[in-house]
Amino acid sequence: MKETKQRFKVPVLQAKNMKIIVALLLVLLTLLTFAMLRDTDTLITHQQANALYSNNKIEKVIVDGEYIHLKTSDAGYKIYKDAINKTAFFSKYPVEVYEGNSIMYALLLLLLLVASFIFLFRFVKQNRLQQLKHIRATSKAENESHNEPVQALTSSVTFKDVAGIKDVKEELEEIIDFLKEPQKYRDLDIRLPKGVLLVGPPGVGKTLISKAVAGEANVPFFYQSGASFVQIYVGMGAKRVSELFKKAKQMAPSIIFIDEIDAVGKSRGEQRNDEREATLNQLLTEMDGFEDSSGVIIIGATNKVEMLDEALLRAGRFDRRIHISLPDLEDRMQTLELYLAHKPNKVNIEKVARMTVGFNSAALDTLTNEAAIFAMREGRTVVETSDFESVKEKVLEGKRKILSFTEEEREIQAVYQGAKAVIATWLDVEFDKIGIVNTRLLIQEHEILSKSQLLSRLKMYLAGSIATKMHYNEQFTNAATDIVQAREIVSKVIYTYAMGDNFMVNSQQEEDLLRDSAAEVSTLLKTLDKALQEVSAYLLEHENITAEECRVILRKIF
Ligand code: ADP
């Protein structure tokens, strides 16, 4: 604060000095011109003029407007020009005409004055603008730091306040334990991740779970949104990052939570943004700079992990990634239960959970609140299932981003995703869960994959659209992302890994591989039709199917 105020004073003083100098110069200039043009000659009569003429005292005659000036060696006189015999004077003495000159002088003076005023005016205006800019920038910077000082929050949120997402909680248990007793880990020289990246769509609880980690471990929580780093006054982003880390280290063990980290960590593409880059570099430096056992854990949240700068994801930075998907049926039931815990109700939670496919937890929160308001307006003291039905459309309208499936869409998804699950199980493609809403397949990643493993994956990605084509004799847009994946695998098999029949390859080989794989999936799906029907029904009922549950169904049939 002190520093900014001092910086702020400098231009004001300069402006004042400059104003005084320009004003003084103006006065000086005016005085000089007046002195030069000042008429000091004595007005005389024609007799006095004639006397001067006769006595040969005159050295020079000057014609100036209405007057004729007569200059002697020691004095100057003037007389109205019509009062004397001009021809006599002009022929006897050298003559000068000042008429035009004096006007020129006057004009020059005027011009000078106007120019000086314009200059002064501009200068003052510019200075004001600069001052204003300075004030704005300074106060903006001050405001920012006032609004969001690097301050630790004490979180009272615990895992009890976070419904569902059991696997996410489990993954974070180790971090909590480390934050509670860092010494235990230090003693055994155990390296823990410095950064955890929570990846998932908005409103699924990334912030909430991070606060819960802080609450559970009872450590300070530093919240910072990635966007605010970049928006602040130039040069402040990087400064703020270092302030944040400094404070967090001082208060370690602690958690730094950076929401929307993609705002800072977007990969450095063509569009350069110096402020963002400076901030990102500072973040990378800070993350590299502290030891693993410093006791500071950085949690970053993002929806767009693919857009993040690779440098951020490298070992020793955000090297642990945890995905949080939209809540499935089970999660939604638990979330609704939590939200209804203190509301007198007779709600069929399962029914509400079933009609809210695609809702995130934040939307479920709004829905529950709206349902309670509706019940109150109806004059009731108990919330009922019908209240949820009455307000669902309104909530959906307010949250346009929710992709809520209709019953028909759910059925299509069940066939589509069911086919993927069946083919994956049949061809031994490892996966955790396949669901109606969460199209993300949790495939286990391996360093080395065989050609047959790659082709099995390819077939799984093709299975959905082939199954819907068989069932509905129609193709649907829900296949888009899987088709992209399928194409990518084909391209890699042919070009990157050279797993085709020839080394010299062309697009025909890609086409052939896709066609052969699709034909194989078609035949397989016909054989596995009964299993597909069961799995689809299971998905409609439970929304998700695990690899194990799918195996059970297949074993039962074959
Ligand atoms: P994100 O950070 O993923 O955008 P938030 O953590 O900000 O989401 O969640 C938004 C709101 O949704 C929270 O205030 C909370 O009320 C609710 N919410 C999100 N996830 C959960 C959850 N798992 N259990 C209970 N409430 C949740």
Coordinates of C-alpha atoms and ligand atoms in Angstrom, one line a residue:
M1 CA 0.0 0.0 0.0
K2 CA 2.7 2.4 1.1
E3 CA 4.7 1.6 -1.9
T4 CA 1.9 2.2 -4.4
K5 CA 1.0 5.5 -2.8
Q6 CA 4.6 6.7 -3.3
R7 CA 4.6 5.6 -6.8
F8 CA 1.4 7.4 -7.3
K9 CA 2.8 10.8 -6.1
V10 CA 5.5 11.0 -8.6
P11 CA 3.5 11.9 -11.7
V12 CA 1.5 14.5 -9.7
L13 CA 4.6 16.4 -8.8
Q14 CA 5.9 16.3 -12.3
A15 CA 2.6 17.6 -13.6
K16 CA 2.6 20.5 -11.2
N17 CA 6.2 21.5 -12.1
M18 CA 5.6 21.4 -15.7
K19 CA 2.5 23.6 -15.4
I20 CA 4.4 26.2 -13.5
I21 CA 7.3 26.2 -16.1
V22 CA 4.9 26.6 -19.0
A23 CA 3.0 29.4 -17.3
L24 CA 6.2 31.3 -16.5
L25 CA 7.4 30.9 -20.1
L26 CA 4.1 32.2 -21.3
V27 CA 4.2 35.3 -19.2
L28 CA 7.8 36.0 -20.2
L29 CA 7.0 35.6 -23.9
T30 CA 4.0 38.0 -23.6
L31 CA 6.1 40.6 -21.7
L32 CA 8.9 40.4 -24.2
T33 CA 6.5 40.8 -27.2
F34 CA 4.8 43.7 -25.5
A35 CA 8.1 45.3 -24.7
M36 CA 9.1 44.9 -28.2
L37 CA 5.9 46.4 -29.6
R38 CA 5.3 49.0 -26.9
D39 CA 4.9 52.4 -28.4
T40 CA 7.0 54.9 -26.3
D41 CA 7.2 57.7 -28.9
T42 CA 5.9 61.2 -27.9
L43 CA 3.1 62.5 -29.8
I44 CA 4.0 65.9 -31.3
T45 CA 2.3 68.6 -33.3
H46 CA 3.1 69.4 -37.0
Q47 CA 5.0 72.5 -35.9
Q48 CA 7.3 70.4 -33.7
A49 CA 7.7 67.9 -36.5
N50 CA 8.6 70.7 -39.0
A51 CA 11.1 72.1 -36.5
L52 CA 12.8 68.6 -36.3
Y53 CA 12.7 68.5 -40.1
S54 CA 14.2 71.9 -40.5
N55 CA 16.9 71.3 -37.9
N56 CA 17.9 68.0 -39.6
K57 CA 17.5 66.1 -36.4
I58 CA 15.7 63.2 -37.9
E59 CA 17.5 60.0 -38.7
K60 CA 14.7 57.7 -39.7
V61 CA 11.1 57.9 -40.6
I62 CA 8.8 55.0 -39.8
V63 CA 5.4 54.6 -41.2
D64 CA 3.2 52.6 -38.8
G65 CA -0.5 52.5 -39.5
E66 CA -2.0 55.9 -38.8
Y67 CA 1.3 57.3 -37.4
I68 CA 4.5 58.4 -38.7
H69 CA 7.4 57.9 -36.3
L70 CA 10.3 60.2 -36.4
K71 CA 13.4 58.9 -34.8
T72 CA 16.2 61.2 -33.7
S73 CA 19.5 60.1 -32.3
D74 CA 18.2 60.3 -28.7
A75 CA 14.4 60.2 -28.9
G76 CA 11.4 59.0 -30.8
Y77 CA 8.3 61.1 -31.8
K78 CA 5.2 60.4 -33.6
I79 CA 2.6 62.4 -35.5
Y80 CA -0.6 61.6 -37.3
K81 CA 0.4 60.9 -40.9
D82 CA -2.0 63.3 -42.4
A83 CA -0.7 66.2 -40.3
I84 CA 2.6 66.5 -42.2
N85 CA 3.9 66.8 -45.7
K86 CA 4.8 63.1 -46.2
T87 CA 6.5 63.6 -49.6
A88 CA 8.9 66.1 -48.1
F89 CA 9.8 63.9 -45.1
F90 CA 10.0 60.7 -47.2
S91 CA 12.3 62.3 -49.8
K92 CA 14.7 63.7 -47.2
Y93 CA 15.0 60.8 -44.7
P94 CA 15.2 57.0 -45.0
V95 CA 11.7 55.4 -44.6
E96 CA 10.6 52.2 -43.1
V97 CA 7.1 50.8 -43.2
Y98 CA 6.0 48.9 -40.1
E99 CA 2.4 48.5 -40.9
G100 CA 2.5 44.8 -42.0
N101 CA 5.1 43.9 -39.6
S102 CA 3.2 44.9 -36.5
I103 CA 0.2 42.9 -37.7
M104 CA 2.6 40.0 -38.2
Y105 CA 4.0 40.5 -34.8
A106 CA 0.5 40.6 -33.3
L107 CA -0.4 37.4 -35.3
L108 CA 2.8 35.7 -34.2
L109 CA 2.1 36.6 -30.7
L110 CA -1.5 35.3 -31.0
L111 CA -0.3 32.2 -32.6
L112 CA 2.3 31.7 -29.9
L113 CA -0.2 32.2 -27.2
V114 CA -2.7 29.8 -28.8
A115 CA -0.1 27.2 -29.3
S116 CA 1.1 27.5 -25.8
F117 CA -2.4 27.2 -24.5
I118 CA -3.1 24.1 -26.6
F119 CA 0.1 22.6 -25.4
L120 CA -0.7 23.4 -21.8
F121 CA -4.2 22.1 -22.1
R122 CA -3.1 18.9 -23.7
F123 CA -0.4 18.4 -21.2
V124 CA -2.7 18.8 -18.3
K125 CA -5.3 16.5 -19.9
Q126 CA -2.8 13.8 -20.7
N127 CA -1.4 14.0 -17.3
R128 CA -4.9 13.7 -15.8
L129 CA -5.5 10.7 -17.9
Q130 CA -2.3 9.2 -16.8
Q131 CA -3.1 10.0 -13.2
L132 CA -6.5 8.5 -13.7
K133 CA -5.1 5.3 -15.2
H134 CA -2.6 5.2 -12.5
I135 CA -5.3 5.6 -9.9
R136 CA -7.4 3.0 -11.6
A137 CA -4.6 0.5 -11.9
T138 CA -3.4 1.1 -8.4
S139 CA -6.9 0.9 -6.9
K140 CA -7.7 -2.1 -9.0
A141 CA -4.6 -3.8 -7.8
E142 CA -5.3 -2.7 -4.3
N143 CA -8.9 -3.8 -4.6
E144 CA -8.0 -7.2 -5.9
S145 CA -5.7 -7.7 -3.0
H146 CA -8.3 -6.3 -0.7
N147 CA -11.0 -8.5 -2.1
E148 CA -9.0 -11.6 -2.2
P149 CA -6.1 -11.4 0.1
V150 CA -3.9 -14.4 0.3
Q151 CA -5.7 -15.7 3.4
A152 CA -6.1 -19.1 4.8
L153 CA -9.6 -20.4 5.4
T154 CA -10.5 -22.8 8.0
S155 CA -12.7 -25.5 6.5
S156 CA -15.5 -27.0 8.5
V157 CA -16.6 -29.3 5.6
T158 CA -15.9 -33.0 6.2
F159 CA -16.5 -36.1 4.1
K160 CA -19.9 -36.4 5.7
D161 CA -21.0 -33.3 3.7
V162 CA -19.9 -34.9 0.5
A163 CA -22.4 -37.4 -0.9
G164 CA -21.5 -40.2 -3.2
I165 CA -18.1 -40.2 -5.1
K166 CA -16.8 -42.9 -2.8
D167 CA -13.9 -43.8 -4.9
V168 CA -12.7 -40.2 -5.0
K169 CA -12.8 -40.1 -1.2
E170 CA -10.8 -43.2 -1.0
E171 CA -8.2 -41.8 -3.3
L172 CA -7.9 -38.8 -1.2
E173 CA -7.6 -40.6 2.1
E174 CA -3.8 -41.0 1.8
I175 CA -3.4 -37.2 1.2
I176 CA -5.5 -36.5 4.3
D177 CA -3.3 -38.9 6.4
F178 CA -0.2 -37.2 5.1
L179 CA -1.5 -33.8 6.0
K180 CA -2.4 -35.0 9.4
E181 CA 0.9 -36.5 10.2
P182 CA 3.6 -35.4 7.6
Q183 CA 6.4 -36.5 10.0
K184 CA 5.3 -40.1 9.7
Y185 CA 5.9 -39.9 6.0
R186 CA 9.1 -37.9 6.3
D187 CA 10.6 -40.5 8.6
L188 CA 10.2 -43.2 6.0
D189 CA 11.2 -40.9 3.2
I190 CA 7.9 -41.5 1.4
R191 CA 7.3 -39.3 -1.6
L192 CA 3.8 -38.1 -2.0
P193 CA 2.3 -36.1 -4.9
K194 CA 2.7 -32.4 -4.5
G195 CA -0.2 -31.8 -6.8
V196 CA -3.5 -33.5 -7.3
L197 CA -5.7 -32.6 -10.3
L198 CA -9.4 -33.1 -9.9
V199 CA -10.9 -33.5 -13.4
G200 CA -14.6 -33.3 -14.0
P201 CA -17.5 -31.2 -15.2
P202 CA -18.7 -28.2 -13.2
G203 CA -20.9 -28.7 -10.1
V204 CA -19.8 -32.2 -9.2
G205 CA -18.0 -31.2 -6.0
K206 CA -14.4 -30.6 -6.9
T207 CA -14.3 -27.6 -4.6
L208 CA -16.4 -29.2 -2.0
I209 CA -14.2 -32.3 -1.8
S210 CA -11.1 -30.2 -1.6
K211 CA -12.5 -28.3 1.3
A212 CA -13.5 -31.6 2.9
V213 CA -9.9 -32.8 2.6
A214 CA -8.8 -29.6 4.5
G215 CA -11.6 -30.1 7.0
E216 CA -10.8 -33.7 7.6
A217 CA -7.1 -33.1 8.0
N218 CA -7.8 -29.9 9.9
V219 CA -5.3 -27.8 7.9
P220 CA -5.6 -24.3 6.4
F221 CA -7.1 -24.0 3.0
F222 CA -6.0 -21.5 0.5
Y223 CA -8.5 -20.9 -2.3
Q224 CA -7.6 -19.2 -5.5
S225 CA -9.4 -19.2 -8.8
G226 CA -7.2 -19.6 -11.9
A227 CA -9.1 -16.9 -13.8
S228 CA -8.5 -14.3 -11.1
F229 CA -4.7 -14.8 -11.5
V230 CA -4.8 -13.7 -15.0
Q231 CA -7.3 -10.9 -14.7
I232 CA -5.4 -8.9 -12.2
Y233 CA -3.1 -6.0 -12.8
V234 CA -0.1 -6.9 -15.1
G235 CA 2.6 -8.6 -13.2
M236 CA 0.4 -9.3 -10.2
G237 CA -0.4 -12.9 -11.2
A238 CA 3.1 -14.2 -10.8
K239 CA 3.5 -12.1 -7.6
R240 CA 0.3 -13.5 -6.2
V241 CA 1.4 -17.1 -6.9
S242 CA 4.6 -16.6 -5.0
E243 CA 2.7 -14.9 -2.1
L244 CA 0.3 -17.8 -2.1
F245 CA 3.0 -20.4 -1.9
K246 CA 4.9 -18.4 0.7
K247 CA 1.9 -18.2 3.0
A248 CA 1.0 -21.8 2.4
K249 CA 4.5 -22.9 3.3
Q250 CA 4.5 -20.8 6.4
M251 CA 1.3 -22.4 7.5
A252 CA 2.2 -26.0 6.4
P253 CA 0.7 -28.5 6.5
S254 CA -1.8 -26.8 4.3
I255 CA -3.8 -27.1 1.0
I256 CA -3.7 -24.7 -1.9
F257 CA -6.8 -25.1 -4.1
I258 CA -6.6 -23.6 -7.6
D259 CA -10.0 -23.6 -9.2
E260 CA -10.2 -23.6 -13.0
I261 CA -6.5 -24.1 -13.3
D262 CA -6.9 -24.2 -17.1
A263 CA -7.2 -20.4 -17.0
V264 CA -3.5 -20.3 -16.0
G265 CA -2.3 -23.6 -17.3
K266 CA -3.8 -23.6 -20.8
S267 CA -1.2 -25.0 -23.2
R268 CA 0.9 -22.2 -24.7
G269 CA -0.6 -22.3 -28.2
E270 CA -0.5 -19.6 -30.8
Q271 CA -2.3 -17.0 -28.9
R272 CA 0.3 -15.7 -26.5
N273 CA -0.7 -14.1 -23.3
D274 CA 2.3 -12.8 -21.4
E275 CA 0.5 -12.4 -18.2
R276 CA -0.7 -15.9 -18.2
E277 CA 2.6 -17.3 -19.2
A278 CA 4.4 -15.4 -16.4
T279 CA 1.9 -16.7 -13.9
L280 CA 2.2 -20.3 -15.2
N281 CA 6.0 -20.1 -15.1
Q282 CA 5.8 -18.9 -11.6
L283 CA 3.5 -21.7 -10.6
L284 CA 5.8 -24.3 -12.2
T285 CA 8.8 -22.7 -10.4
E286 CA 7.0 -22.7 -7.1
M287 CA 5.9 -26.3 -7.5
D288 CA 9.5 -27.4 -8.4
G289 CA 10.9 -25.3 -5.7
F290 CA 9.5 -26.9 -2.6
E291 CA 10.3 -30.3 -1.3
D292 CA 7.9 -33.2 -1.4
S293 CA 7.7 -33.3 2.3
S294 CA 7.0 -29.6 2.8
G295 CA 3.5 -30.5 3.8
V296 CA 1.8 -28.3 1.1
I297 CA -0.6 -30.1 -1.2
I298 CA -1.8 -28.3 -4.3
I299 CA -5.2 -29.3 -5.6
G300 CA -6.1 -28.1 -9.0
A301 CA -9.6 -28.4 -10.5
T302 CA -10.4 -28.4 -14.2
N303 CA -12.9 -29.5 -16.7
K304 CA -10.5 -29.5 -19.6
V305 CA -7.5 -31.6 -18.8
E306 CA -6.6 -32.0 -22.4
M307 CA -6.1 -28.3 -22.7
L308 CA -3.6 -28.1 -19.9
D309 CA 0.0 -27.3 -20.6
E310 CA 2.0 -30.5 -20.5
A311 CA 4.5 -29.0 -18.2
L312 CA 1.9 -28.9 -15.5
L313 CA 1.2 -32.6 -15.8
R314 CA 4.8 -33.7 -15.6
A315 CA 6.2 -35.7 -12.7
G316 CA 6.6 -33.8 -9.5
R317 CA 3.8 -31.4 -10.4
F318 CA 0.1 -32.4 -10.9
D319 CA 1.1 -36.0 -11.4
R320 CA -2.0 -37.5 -9.7
R321 CA -5.2 -37.2 -11.5
I322 CA -8.6 -38.0 -10.1
H323 CA -11.7 -38.0 -12.3
I324 CA -15.0 -37.0 -10.9
S325 CA -17.9 -37.8 -13.2
L326 CA -21.5 -36.7 -13.1
P327 CA -23.3 -38.5 -10.2
D328 CA -24.7 -41.9 -11.2
L329 CA -28.0 -43.3 -9.7
E330 CA -26.4 -44.4 -6.5
D331 CA -24.6 -41.0 -6.1
R332 CA -27.7 -39.1 -6.8
M333 CA -29.7 -41.0 -4.2
Q334 CA -27.1 -40.3 -1.6
T335 CA -26.9 -36.6 -2.6
L336 CA -30.7 -36.2 -2.4
E337 CA -30.7 -38.0 1.0
L338 CA -28.1 -35.5 2.2
Y339 CA -30.1 -32.5 1.0
L340 CA -33.3 -33.8 2.4
A341 CA -31.9 -34.8 5.7
H342 CA -33.2 -31.7 7.5
K343 CA -36.4 -31.2 5.4
P344 CA -39.5 -32.9 6.7
N345 CA -40.3 -35.1 3.7
K346 CA -42.1 -38.1 2.3
V347 CA -40.0 -38.3 -0.8
N348 CA -39.3 -41.4 -2.8
I349 CA -35.7 -40.7 -3.2
E350 CA -35.0 -43.5 -5.7
K351 CA -37.8 -42.1 -7.9
V352 CA -36.4 -38.6 -7.9
A353 CA -32.9 -40.0 -8.5
R354 CA -34.2 -41.9 -11.5
M355 CA -35.8 -38.9 -13.1
T356 CA -32.6 -36.8 -12.7
V357 CA -30.2 -38.5 -15.0
G358 CA -27.6 -36.0 -16.1
F359 CA -28.0 -33.7 -13.1
N360 CA -24.9 -32.6 -11.3
S361 CA -24.9 -32.3 -7.5
A362 CA -25.3 -28.5 -7.7
A363 CA -28.4 -29.0 -9.8
L364 CA -29.7 -31.6 -7.3
D365 CA -29.2 -29.0 -4.6
T366 CA -31.2 -26.4 -6.5
L367 CA -33.9 -29.0 -7.4
T368 CA -34.4 -30.0 -3.7
N369 CA -34.6 -26.4 -2.6
E370 CA -37.1 -25.5 -5.4
A371 CA -39.2 -28.5 -4.4
A372 CA -39.3 -27.4 -0.8
I373 CA -40.3 -23.8 -1.9
F374 CA -43.0 -25.3 -4.0
A375 CA -44.4 -27.4 -1.1
M376 CA -44.4 -24.3 1.1
R377 CA -46.3 -22.3 -1.5
E378 CA -48.8 -25.0 -1.7
G379 CA -49.2 -24.6 2.0
R380 CA -47.7 -27.9 3.0
T381 CA -45.1 -28.6 5.7
V382 CA -43.8 -31.8 4.2
V383 CA -42.0 -32.1 0.9
E384 CA -43.3 -34.8 -1.5
T385 CA -42.1 -36.6 -4.6
S386 CA -44.6 -34.7 -6.7
D387 CA -43.0 -31.4 -5.7
F388 CA -39.8 -32.5 -7.4
E389 CA -41.8 -33.4 -10.5
S390 CA -43.4 -30.0 -10.5
V391 CA -40.2 -28.0 -10.4
K392 CA -37.9 -30.3 -12.5
E393 CA -38.6 -28.5 -15.8
K394 CA -38.1 -25.1 -14.3
V395 CA -34.7 -26.2 -12.8
L396 CA -33.7 -27.7 -16.1
E397 CA -34.5 -24.5 -17.9
G398 CA -32.4 -22.6 -15.5
K399 CA -29.5 -24.9 -16.0
R400 CA -29.3 -25.3 -19.7
K401 CA -26.1 -27.2 -19.6
I402 CA -27.7 -30.2 -18.0
L403 CA -28.1 -33.0 -20.6
S404 CA -31.1 -34.7 -19.2
F405 CA -32.1 -37.8 -21.1
T406 CA -35.7 -38.6 -22.0
E407 CA -36.9 -42.1 -21.4
E408 CA -36.4 -42.9 -25.1
E409 CA -32.8 -41.5 -25.0
R410 CA -32.1 -43.5 -21.9
E411 CA -33.1 -46.7 -23.8
I412 CA -31.0 -45.9 -26.7
Q413 CA -28.0 -45.2 -24.4
A414 CA -28.7 -48.5 -22.6
V415 CA -28.4 -50.5 -25.9
Y416 CA -25.4 -48.4 -27.0
Q417 CA -23.5 -48.6 -23.8
G418 CA -24.7 -52.2 -23.1
A419 CA -23.2 -53.3 -26.4
K420 CA -19.9 -51.8 -25.5
A421 CA -19.9 -53.5 -22.1
V422 CA -20.8 -56.9 -23.6
I423 CA -18.1 -56.7 -26.4
A424 CA -15.5 -55.4 -23.9
T425 CA -16.2 -58.3 -21.5
W426 CA -16.2 -60.8 -24.3
L427 CA -12.9 -59.6 -25.8
D428 CA -11.2 -59.0 -22.4
V429 CA -11.0 -55.2 -22.6
E430 CA -10.4 -54.1 -19.1
F431 CA -12.8 -51.5 -17.7
D432 CA -14.1 -50.5 -14.4
K433 CA -17.6 -49.3 -15.1
I434 CA -19.7 -48.5 -18.1
G435 CA -22.8 -46.3 -17.6
I436 CA -25.6 -44.5 -19.2
V437 CA -24.5 -41.0 -18.3
N438 CA -20.8 -41.5 -17.9
T439 CA -19.6 -42.5 -21.3
R440 CA -16.1 -42.3 -20.1
L441 CA -14.7 -45.7 -20.0
L442 CA -12.3 -46.3 -17.2
I443 CA -9.9 -48.5 -19.2
Q444 CA -6.8 -49.5 -17.4
E445 CA -3.8 -48.0 -19.2
H446 CA -0.7 -50.1 -20.0
E447 CA 2.6 -49.1 -21.3
I448 CA 2.7 -51.9 -23.9
L449 CA -0.3 -53.0 -25.8
S450 CA -0.6 -55.9 -28.3
K451 CA -2.2 -55.5 -31.7
S452 CA -5.1 -57.8 -30.6
Q453 CA -5.6 -55.6 -27.5
L454 CA -5.8 -52.5 -29.7
L455 CA -8.2 -54.2 -32.1
S456 CA -10.4 -55.4 -29.2
R457 CA -10.6 -51.8 -28.0
L458 CA -11.4 -50.7 -31.5
K459 CA -14.3 -53.2 -31.6
M460 CA -15.6 -52.0 -28.3
Y461 CA -15.8 -48.5 -29.6
L462 CA -17.6 -49.6 -32.7
A463 CA -20.0 -51.9 -30.8
G464 CA -22.4 -49.1 -29.6
S465 CA -23.3 -47.7 -33.0
I466 CA -23.5 -51.2 -34.6
A467 CA -25.9 -52.3 -31.9
T468 CA -28.2 -49.3 -32.2
K469 CA -28.2 -49.8 -36.0
M470 CA -29.2 -53.5 -35.5
H471 CA -31.9 -52.6 -32.9
Y472 CA -33.4 -49.5 -34.3
N473 CA -32.2 -49.7 -37.9
E474 CA -30.9 -46.2 -37.2
Q475 CA -27.8 -44.4 -36.3
F476 CA -27.5 -41.8 -33.5
T477 CA -25.3 -38.8 -32.6
N478 CA -24.3 -40.3 -29.3
A479 CA -21.6 -42.3 -31.2
A480 CA -19.5 -39.3 -32.0
T481 CA -16.8 -39.5 -29.3
D482 CA -16.4 -43.3 -29.7
I483 CA -16.0 -42.9 -33.5
V484 CA -13.2 -40.5 -32.9
Q485 CA -11.5 -43.0 -30.6
A486 CA -12.0 -45.8 -33.1
R487 CA -10.5 -43.8 -35.9
E488 CA -7.6 -42.9 -33.7
I489 CA -6.9 -46.5 -32.9
V490 CA -7.1 -47.5 -36.6
S491 CA -4.7 -44.7 -37.5
K492 CA -2.2 -45.7 -34.8
V493 CA -2.4 -49.4 -35.7
I494 CA -1.7 -48.7 -39.4
Y495 CA 0.7 -45.7 -39.3
T496 CA 2.3 -45.3 -35.8
Y497 CA 2.8 -48.9 -34.9
A498 CA 3.0 -50.3 -38.5
M499 CA 0.8 -53.3 -37.5
G500 CA -0.8 -53.6 -40.9
D501 CA 0.2 -56.2 -43.5
N502 CA 2.5 -53.8 -45.3
F503 CA 5.0 -51.2 -44.2
M504 CA 4.0 -48.9 -47.0
V505 CA 0.5 -47.8 -46.0
N506 CA -2.4 -45.9 -47.4
S507 CA -5.9 -44.9 -46.3
Q508 CA -7.4 -48.0 -48.0
Q509 CA -5.8 -50.1 -45.3
E510 CA -7.5 -48.0 -42.6
E511 CA -10.8 -48.4 -44.3
D512 CA -10.3 -52.2 -44.6
L513 CA -9.4 -52.6 -41.0
L514 CA -12.4 -50.6 -39.9
R515 CA -14.7 -52.6 -42.2
D516 CA -13.4 -56.0 -41.1
S517 CA -13.6 -55.0 -37.4
A518 CA -17.2 -53.8 -37.8
A519 CA -18.2 -57.0 -39.6
E520 CA -16.7 -59.0 -36.7
V521 CA -18.6 -56.9 -34.1
S522 CA -21.8 -57.4 -36.0
T523 CA -21.4 -61.2 -36.0
L524 CA -20.5 -61.2 -32.3
L525 CA -23.4 -59.0 -31.3
K526 CA -25.8 -61.4 -33.0
T527 CA -24.4 -64.3 -31.0
L528 CA -24.4 -62.2 -27.8
D529 CA -27.8 -60.7 -28.3
K530 CA -29.4 -62.3 -25.3
A531 CA -26.5 -61.0 -23.1
L532 CA -26.9 -57.5 -24.6
Q533 CA -30.6 -57.5 -23.8
E534 CA -29.8 -58.4 -20.2
V535 CA -27.0 -55.9 -19.8
S536 CA -29.2 -53.1 -21.3
A537 CA -32.0 -53.9 -18.9
Y538 CA -29.4 -53.9 -16.1
L539 CA -28.2 -50.5 -17.2
L540 CA -31.7 -49.1 -17.4
E541 CA -32.2 -50.2 -13.8
H542 CA -28.8 -49.4 -12.3
E543 CA -27.3 -46.9 -14.8
N544 CA -23.9 -48.4 -14.4
I545 CA -22.4 -51.8 -14.9
T546 CA -19.0 -53.0 -13.6
A547 CA -16.8 -55.4 -15.5
E548 CA -17.6 -58.1 -12.9
E549 CA -21.3 -57.7 -13.1
C550 CA -21.1 -57.9 -16.8
R551 CA -19.0 -61.1 -16.6
V552 CA -21.7 -62.6 -14.3
I553 CA -24.4 -62.1 -16.9
L554 CA -22.3 -63.5 -19.7
R555 CA -21.3 -66.5 -17.7
K556 CA -24.9 -67.2 -16.9
I557 CA -25.8 -67.3 -20.5
F558 CA -22.8 -69.1 -22.0
Ligands
ADP1 P1 -17.2 -27.9 -8.7 O1 -16.0 -27.4 -8.0 O2 -17.0 -29.3 -9.2 O3 -17.7 -27.0 -9.8 P2 -18.6 -27.5 -6.3 O4 -17.7 -28.2 -5.4 O5 -18.4 -26.0 -6.4 O6 -18.4 -28.0 -7.8 O7 -20.1 -27.8 -6.0 C1 -21.1 -26.9 -6.2 C2 -22.2 -27.2 -5.2 O8 -22.8 -28.5 -5.5 C3 -21.7 -27.3 -3.8 O9 -21.9 -26.1 -3.2 C4 -22.5 -28.3 -3.2 O10 -23.7 -27.8 -2.6 C5 -23.0 -29.2 -4.3 N1 -22.3 -30.5 -4.4 C6 -21.4 -30.8 -5.3 N2 -21.0 -32.1 -5.2 C7 -21.6 -32.5 -4.0 C8 -21.5 -33.8 -3.3 N3 -20.8 -34.8 -3.8 N4 -22.3 -33.9 -2.2 C9 -23.0 -32.9 -1.8 N5 -23.1 -31.7 -2.4 C10 -22.4 -31.5 -3.5

